[in-house]
mmCIF file of C-alpha atoms in Angstrom:
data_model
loop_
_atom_site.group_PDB
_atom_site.id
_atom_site.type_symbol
_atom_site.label_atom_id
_atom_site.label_comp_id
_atom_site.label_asym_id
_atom_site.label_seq_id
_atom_site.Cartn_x
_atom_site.Cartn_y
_atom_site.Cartn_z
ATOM 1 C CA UNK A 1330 -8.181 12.565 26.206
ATOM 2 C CA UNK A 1331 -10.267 9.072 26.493
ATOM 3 C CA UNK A 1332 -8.935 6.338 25.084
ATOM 4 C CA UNK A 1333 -5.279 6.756 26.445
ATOM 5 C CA UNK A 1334 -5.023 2.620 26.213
ATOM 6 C CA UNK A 1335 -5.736 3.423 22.224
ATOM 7 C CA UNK A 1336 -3.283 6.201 22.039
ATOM 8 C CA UNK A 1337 0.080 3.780 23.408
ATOM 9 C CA UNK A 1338 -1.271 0.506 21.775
ATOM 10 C CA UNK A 1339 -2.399 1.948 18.349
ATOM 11 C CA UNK A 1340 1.499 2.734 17.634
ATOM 12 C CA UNK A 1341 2.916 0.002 19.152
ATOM 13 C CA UNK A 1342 0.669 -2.313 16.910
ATOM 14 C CA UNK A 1343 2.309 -0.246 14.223
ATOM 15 C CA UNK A 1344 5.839 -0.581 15.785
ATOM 16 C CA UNK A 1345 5.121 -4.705 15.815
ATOM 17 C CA UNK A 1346 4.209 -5.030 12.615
ATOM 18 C CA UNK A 1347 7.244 -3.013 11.285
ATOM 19 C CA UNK A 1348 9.482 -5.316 12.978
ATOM 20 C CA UNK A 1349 7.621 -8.425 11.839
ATOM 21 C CA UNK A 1350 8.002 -7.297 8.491
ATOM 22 C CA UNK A 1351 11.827 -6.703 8.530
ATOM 23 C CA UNK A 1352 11.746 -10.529 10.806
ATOM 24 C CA UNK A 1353 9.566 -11.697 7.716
ATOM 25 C CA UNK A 1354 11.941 -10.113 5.034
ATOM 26 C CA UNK A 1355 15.254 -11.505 6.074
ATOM 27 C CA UNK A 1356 15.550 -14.572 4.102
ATOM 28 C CA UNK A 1357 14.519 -12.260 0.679
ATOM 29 C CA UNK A 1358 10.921 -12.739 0.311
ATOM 30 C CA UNK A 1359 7.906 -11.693 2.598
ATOM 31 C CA UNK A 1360 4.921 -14.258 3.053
ATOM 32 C CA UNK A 1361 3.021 -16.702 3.696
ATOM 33 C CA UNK A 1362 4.236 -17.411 7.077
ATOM 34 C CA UNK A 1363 3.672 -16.622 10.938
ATOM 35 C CA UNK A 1364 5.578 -13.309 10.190
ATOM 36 C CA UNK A 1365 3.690 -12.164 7.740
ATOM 37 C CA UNK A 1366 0.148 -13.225 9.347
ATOM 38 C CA UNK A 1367 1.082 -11.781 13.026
ATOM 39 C CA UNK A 1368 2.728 -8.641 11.662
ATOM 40 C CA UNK A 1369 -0.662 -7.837 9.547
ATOM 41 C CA UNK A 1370 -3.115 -8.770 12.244
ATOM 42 C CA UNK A 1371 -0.920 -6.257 14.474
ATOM 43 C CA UNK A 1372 -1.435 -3.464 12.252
ATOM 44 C CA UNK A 1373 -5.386 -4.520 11.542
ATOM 45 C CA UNK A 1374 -5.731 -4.094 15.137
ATOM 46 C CA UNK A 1375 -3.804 -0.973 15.308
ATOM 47 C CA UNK A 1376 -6.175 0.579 12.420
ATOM 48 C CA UNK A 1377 -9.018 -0.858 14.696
ATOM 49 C CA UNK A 1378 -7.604 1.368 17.549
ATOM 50 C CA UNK A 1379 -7.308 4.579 15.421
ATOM 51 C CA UNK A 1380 -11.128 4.857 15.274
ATOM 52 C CA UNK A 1381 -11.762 6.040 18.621
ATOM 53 C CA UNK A 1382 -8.634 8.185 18.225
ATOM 54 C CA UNK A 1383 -10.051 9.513 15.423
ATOM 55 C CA UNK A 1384 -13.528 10.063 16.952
ATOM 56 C CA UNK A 1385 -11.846 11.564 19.826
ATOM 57 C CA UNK A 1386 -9.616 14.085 18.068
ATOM 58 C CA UNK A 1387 -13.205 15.478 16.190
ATOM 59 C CA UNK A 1388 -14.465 15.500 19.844
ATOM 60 C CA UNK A 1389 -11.610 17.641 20.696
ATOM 61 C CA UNK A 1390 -11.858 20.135 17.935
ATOM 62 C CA UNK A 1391 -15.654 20.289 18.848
ATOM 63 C CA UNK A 1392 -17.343 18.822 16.263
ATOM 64 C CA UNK A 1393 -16.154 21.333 13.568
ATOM 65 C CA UNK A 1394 -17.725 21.032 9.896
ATOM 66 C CA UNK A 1395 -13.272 20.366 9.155
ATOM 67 C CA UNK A 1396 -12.993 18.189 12.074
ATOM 68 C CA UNK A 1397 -15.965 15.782 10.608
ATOM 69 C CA UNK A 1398 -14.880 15.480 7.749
ATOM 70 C CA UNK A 1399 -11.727 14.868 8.891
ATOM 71 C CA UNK A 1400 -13.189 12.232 10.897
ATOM 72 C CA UNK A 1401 -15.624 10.859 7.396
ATOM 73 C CA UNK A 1402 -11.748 10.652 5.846
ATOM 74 C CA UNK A 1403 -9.754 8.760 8.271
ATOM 75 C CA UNK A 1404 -12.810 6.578 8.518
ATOM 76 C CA UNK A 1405 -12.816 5.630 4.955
ATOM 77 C CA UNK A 1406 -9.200 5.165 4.611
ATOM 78 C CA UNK A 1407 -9.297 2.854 7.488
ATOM 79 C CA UNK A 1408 -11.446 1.100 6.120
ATOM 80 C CA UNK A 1409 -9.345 1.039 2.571
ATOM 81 C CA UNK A 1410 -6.540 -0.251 4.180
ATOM 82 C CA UNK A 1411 -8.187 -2.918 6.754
ATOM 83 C CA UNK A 1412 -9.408 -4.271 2.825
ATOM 84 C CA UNK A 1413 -5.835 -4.356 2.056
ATOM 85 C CA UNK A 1414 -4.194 -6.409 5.480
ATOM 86 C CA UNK A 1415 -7.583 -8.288 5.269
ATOM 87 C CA UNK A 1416 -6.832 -9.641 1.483
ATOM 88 C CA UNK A 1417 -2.715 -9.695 2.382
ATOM 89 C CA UNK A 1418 -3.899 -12.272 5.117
ATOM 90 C CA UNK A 1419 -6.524 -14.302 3.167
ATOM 91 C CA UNK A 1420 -4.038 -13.999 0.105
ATOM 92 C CA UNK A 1421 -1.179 -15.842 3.243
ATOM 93 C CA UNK A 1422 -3.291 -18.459 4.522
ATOM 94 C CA UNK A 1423 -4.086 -19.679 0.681
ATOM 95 C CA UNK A 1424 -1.011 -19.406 -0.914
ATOM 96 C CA UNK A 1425 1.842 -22.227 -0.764
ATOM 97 C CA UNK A 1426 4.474 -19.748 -1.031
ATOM 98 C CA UNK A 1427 5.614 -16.050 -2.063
ATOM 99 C CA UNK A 1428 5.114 -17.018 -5.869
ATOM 100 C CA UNK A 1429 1.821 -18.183 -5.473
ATOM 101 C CA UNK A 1430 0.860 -15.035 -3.397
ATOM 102 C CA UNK A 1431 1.989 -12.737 -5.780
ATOM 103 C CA UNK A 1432 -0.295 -14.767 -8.599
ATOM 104 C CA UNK A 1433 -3.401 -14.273 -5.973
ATOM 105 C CA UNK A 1434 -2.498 -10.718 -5.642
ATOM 106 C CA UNK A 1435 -2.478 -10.084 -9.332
ATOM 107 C CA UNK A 1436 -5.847 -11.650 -9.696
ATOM 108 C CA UNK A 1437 -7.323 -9.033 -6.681
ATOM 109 C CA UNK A 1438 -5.853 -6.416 -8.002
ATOM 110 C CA UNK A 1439 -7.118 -6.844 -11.416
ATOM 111 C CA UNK A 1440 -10.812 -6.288 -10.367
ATOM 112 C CA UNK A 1441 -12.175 -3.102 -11.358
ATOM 113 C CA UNK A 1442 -11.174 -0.625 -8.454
ATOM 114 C CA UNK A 1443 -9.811 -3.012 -6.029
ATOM 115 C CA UNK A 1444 -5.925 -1.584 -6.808
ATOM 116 C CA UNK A 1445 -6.913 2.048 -6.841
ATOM 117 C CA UNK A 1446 -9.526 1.644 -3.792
ATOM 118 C CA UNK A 1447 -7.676 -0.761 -1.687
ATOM 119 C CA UNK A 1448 -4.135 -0.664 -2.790
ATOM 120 C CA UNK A 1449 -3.496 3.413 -3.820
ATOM 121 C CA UNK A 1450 -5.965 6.458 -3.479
ATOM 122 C CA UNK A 1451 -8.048 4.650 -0.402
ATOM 123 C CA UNK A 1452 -5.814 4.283 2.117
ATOM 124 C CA UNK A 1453 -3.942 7.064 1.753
ATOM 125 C CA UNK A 1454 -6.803 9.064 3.243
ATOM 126 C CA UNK A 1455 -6.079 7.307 6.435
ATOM 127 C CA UNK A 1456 -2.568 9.283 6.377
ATOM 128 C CA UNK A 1457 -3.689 12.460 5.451
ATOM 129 C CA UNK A 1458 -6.605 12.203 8.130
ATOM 130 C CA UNK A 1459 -3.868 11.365 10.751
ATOM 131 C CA UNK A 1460 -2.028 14.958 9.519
ATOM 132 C CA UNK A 1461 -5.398 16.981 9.311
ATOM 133 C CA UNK A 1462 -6.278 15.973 12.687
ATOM 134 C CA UNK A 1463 -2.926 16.983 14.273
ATOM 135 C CA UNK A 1464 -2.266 20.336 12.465
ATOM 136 C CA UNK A 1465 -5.934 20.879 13.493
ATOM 137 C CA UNK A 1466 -5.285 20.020 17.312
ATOM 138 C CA UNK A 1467 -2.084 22.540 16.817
ATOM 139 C CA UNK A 1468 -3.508 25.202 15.022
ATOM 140 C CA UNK A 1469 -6.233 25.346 18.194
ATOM 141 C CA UNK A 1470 -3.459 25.391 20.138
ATOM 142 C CA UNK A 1471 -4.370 22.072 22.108
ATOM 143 C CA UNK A 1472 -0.908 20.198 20.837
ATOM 144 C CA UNK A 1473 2.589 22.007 20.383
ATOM 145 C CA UNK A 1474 3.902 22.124 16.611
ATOM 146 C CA UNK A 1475 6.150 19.820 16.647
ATOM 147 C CA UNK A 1476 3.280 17.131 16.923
ATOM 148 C CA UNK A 1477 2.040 17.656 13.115
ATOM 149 C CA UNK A 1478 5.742 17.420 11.982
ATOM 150 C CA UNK A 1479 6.478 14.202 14.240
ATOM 151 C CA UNK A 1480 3.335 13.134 12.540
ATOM 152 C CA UNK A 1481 4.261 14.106 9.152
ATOM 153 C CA UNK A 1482 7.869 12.634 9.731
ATOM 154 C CA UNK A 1483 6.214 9.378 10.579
ATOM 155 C CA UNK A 1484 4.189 9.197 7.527
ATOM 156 C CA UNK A 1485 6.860 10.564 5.089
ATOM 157 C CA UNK A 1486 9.219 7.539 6.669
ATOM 158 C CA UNK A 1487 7.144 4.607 5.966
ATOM 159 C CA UNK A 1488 6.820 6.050 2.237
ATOM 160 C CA UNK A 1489 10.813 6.443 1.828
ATOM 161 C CA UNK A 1490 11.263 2.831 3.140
ATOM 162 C CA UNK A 1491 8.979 0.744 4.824
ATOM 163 C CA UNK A 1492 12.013 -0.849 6.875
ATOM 164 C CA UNK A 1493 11.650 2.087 8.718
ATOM 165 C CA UNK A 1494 8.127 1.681 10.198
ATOM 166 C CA UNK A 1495 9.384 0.809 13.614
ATOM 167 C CA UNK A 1496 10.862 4.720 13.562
ATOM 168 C CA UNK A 1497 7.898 5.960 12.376
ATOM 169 C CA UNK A 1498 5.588 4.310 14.815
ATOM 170 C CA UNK A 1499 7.866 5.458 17.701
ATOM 171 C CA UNK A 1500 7.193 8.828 16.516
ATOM 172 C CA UNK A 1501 3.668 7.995 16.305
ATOM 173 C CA UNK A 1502 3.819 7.411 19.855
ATOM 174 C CA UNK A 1503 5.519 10.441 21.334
ATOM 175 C CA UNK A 1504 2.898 12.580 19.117
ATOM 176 C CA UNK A 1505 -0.016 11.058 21.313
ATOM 177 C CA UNK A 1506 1.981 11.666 24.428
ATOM 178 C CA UNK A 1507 0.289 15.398 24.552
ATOM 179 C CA UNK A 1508 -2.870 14.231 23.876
ATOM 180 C CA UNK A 1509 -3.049 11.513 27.002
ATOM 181 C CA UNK A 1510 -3.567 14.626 29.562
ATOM 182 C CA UNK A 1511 -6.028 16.035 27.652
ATOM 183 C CA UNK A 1512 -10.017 15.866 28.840
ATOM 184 C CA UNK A 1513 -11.365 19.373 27.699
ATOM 185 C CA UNK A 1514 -12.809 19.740 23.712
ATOM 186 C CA UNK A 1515 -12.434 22.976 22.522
ATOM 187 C CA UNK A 1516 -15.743 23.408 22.250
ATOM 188 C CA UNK A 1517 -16.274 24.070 25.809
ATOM 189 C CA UNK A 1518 -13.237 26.499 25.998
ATOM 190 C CA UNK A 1519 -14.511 29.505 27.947
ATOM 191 C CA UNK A 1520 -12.748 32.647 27.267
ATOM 192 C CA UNK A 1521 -11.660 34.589 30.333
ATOM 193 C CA UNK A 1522 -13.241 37.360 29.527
ATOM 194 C CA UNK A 1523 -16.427 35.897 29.132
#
């Protein structure tokens, strides 16, 4: 697969700003601060990084109609949550201290669509996209089927407790370990027999 720079940094972004967010949580409250700031730019950059993965992985599948919109998802939600670590960032810089950031946040969240678009339903499609894309890669046989689970295991941690991010992104990172040998999309897959 290209990209193989994406596929290690993308989860150790992750794996940063998991442990800048337990750093940024140990004296009770998280934000404003250098913790909170670096730890979200990590993870903007990892969601940055997850593009080409993304594009990539529909490469691999070649081009499929599920594959695309696949691709059209993870896009979106992407884009949902870079909204959300954008605003958590802006909301840090402006904000004297946690009580004041949770005032700002209020006020975001109250416009029409922002909390269901940025903060629920949008990002979420990120996640699933991230699933689709490796039960697709297993079910064409490209990946073993462990990845998916790893991948599912990863996602299903962060939502259990966040404080275990840093587990999840390590898991993120051994399910891209198959895909760093891999050059061929399936669409060019000649049968034997052919």
């Amino acid at each position: 697969m290209k990209n193989r720079t994406a596929l290690i940094a993308a989860p150790l972004l992750v794996l940063a700003y998991g442990v800048l967010r337990i750093v940024d949580g140990l004296d009770g409250v998280r934000g404003p601060g250098l913790a909170w700031t670096v730890g979200h730019l990590a993870f903007l950059g990892a969601l940055t990084l997850f593009v080409p993965i993304f594009w990539e992985m529909r490469r691999m599948l070649g081009r499929s109609a599920v594959a695309t919109t696949t691709l059209v998802a993870g896009i979106v939600g992407i884009g949902c949550a870079a909204a959300q670590f954008t605003i958590d960032i802006i909301v840090g810089f402006l904000a004297a201290d946690h009580d004041a950031m949770s005032s700002m946040f209020e006020q975001v969240q109250a416009v029409p669509g922002v909390s269901l678009a940025v903060y629920s339903v949008g990002p979420i499609l990120f996640y699933i996209a991230q699933l689709a894309f490796a039960a697709l890669l297993a079910g064409h046989r490209m990946v073993k089927v462990w990845v998916p689970v790893a991948v599912l295991a990863e996602i299903v941690l962060s939502v259990i407790d966040k404080n275990l991010i840093p587990v999840g992104a390590v898991l993120l990172l051994v399910s891209f370990l198959p895909l760093m040998g891999r050059r061929t999309p399936m669409a060019r897959h000649t049968p034997a027999h052919a």
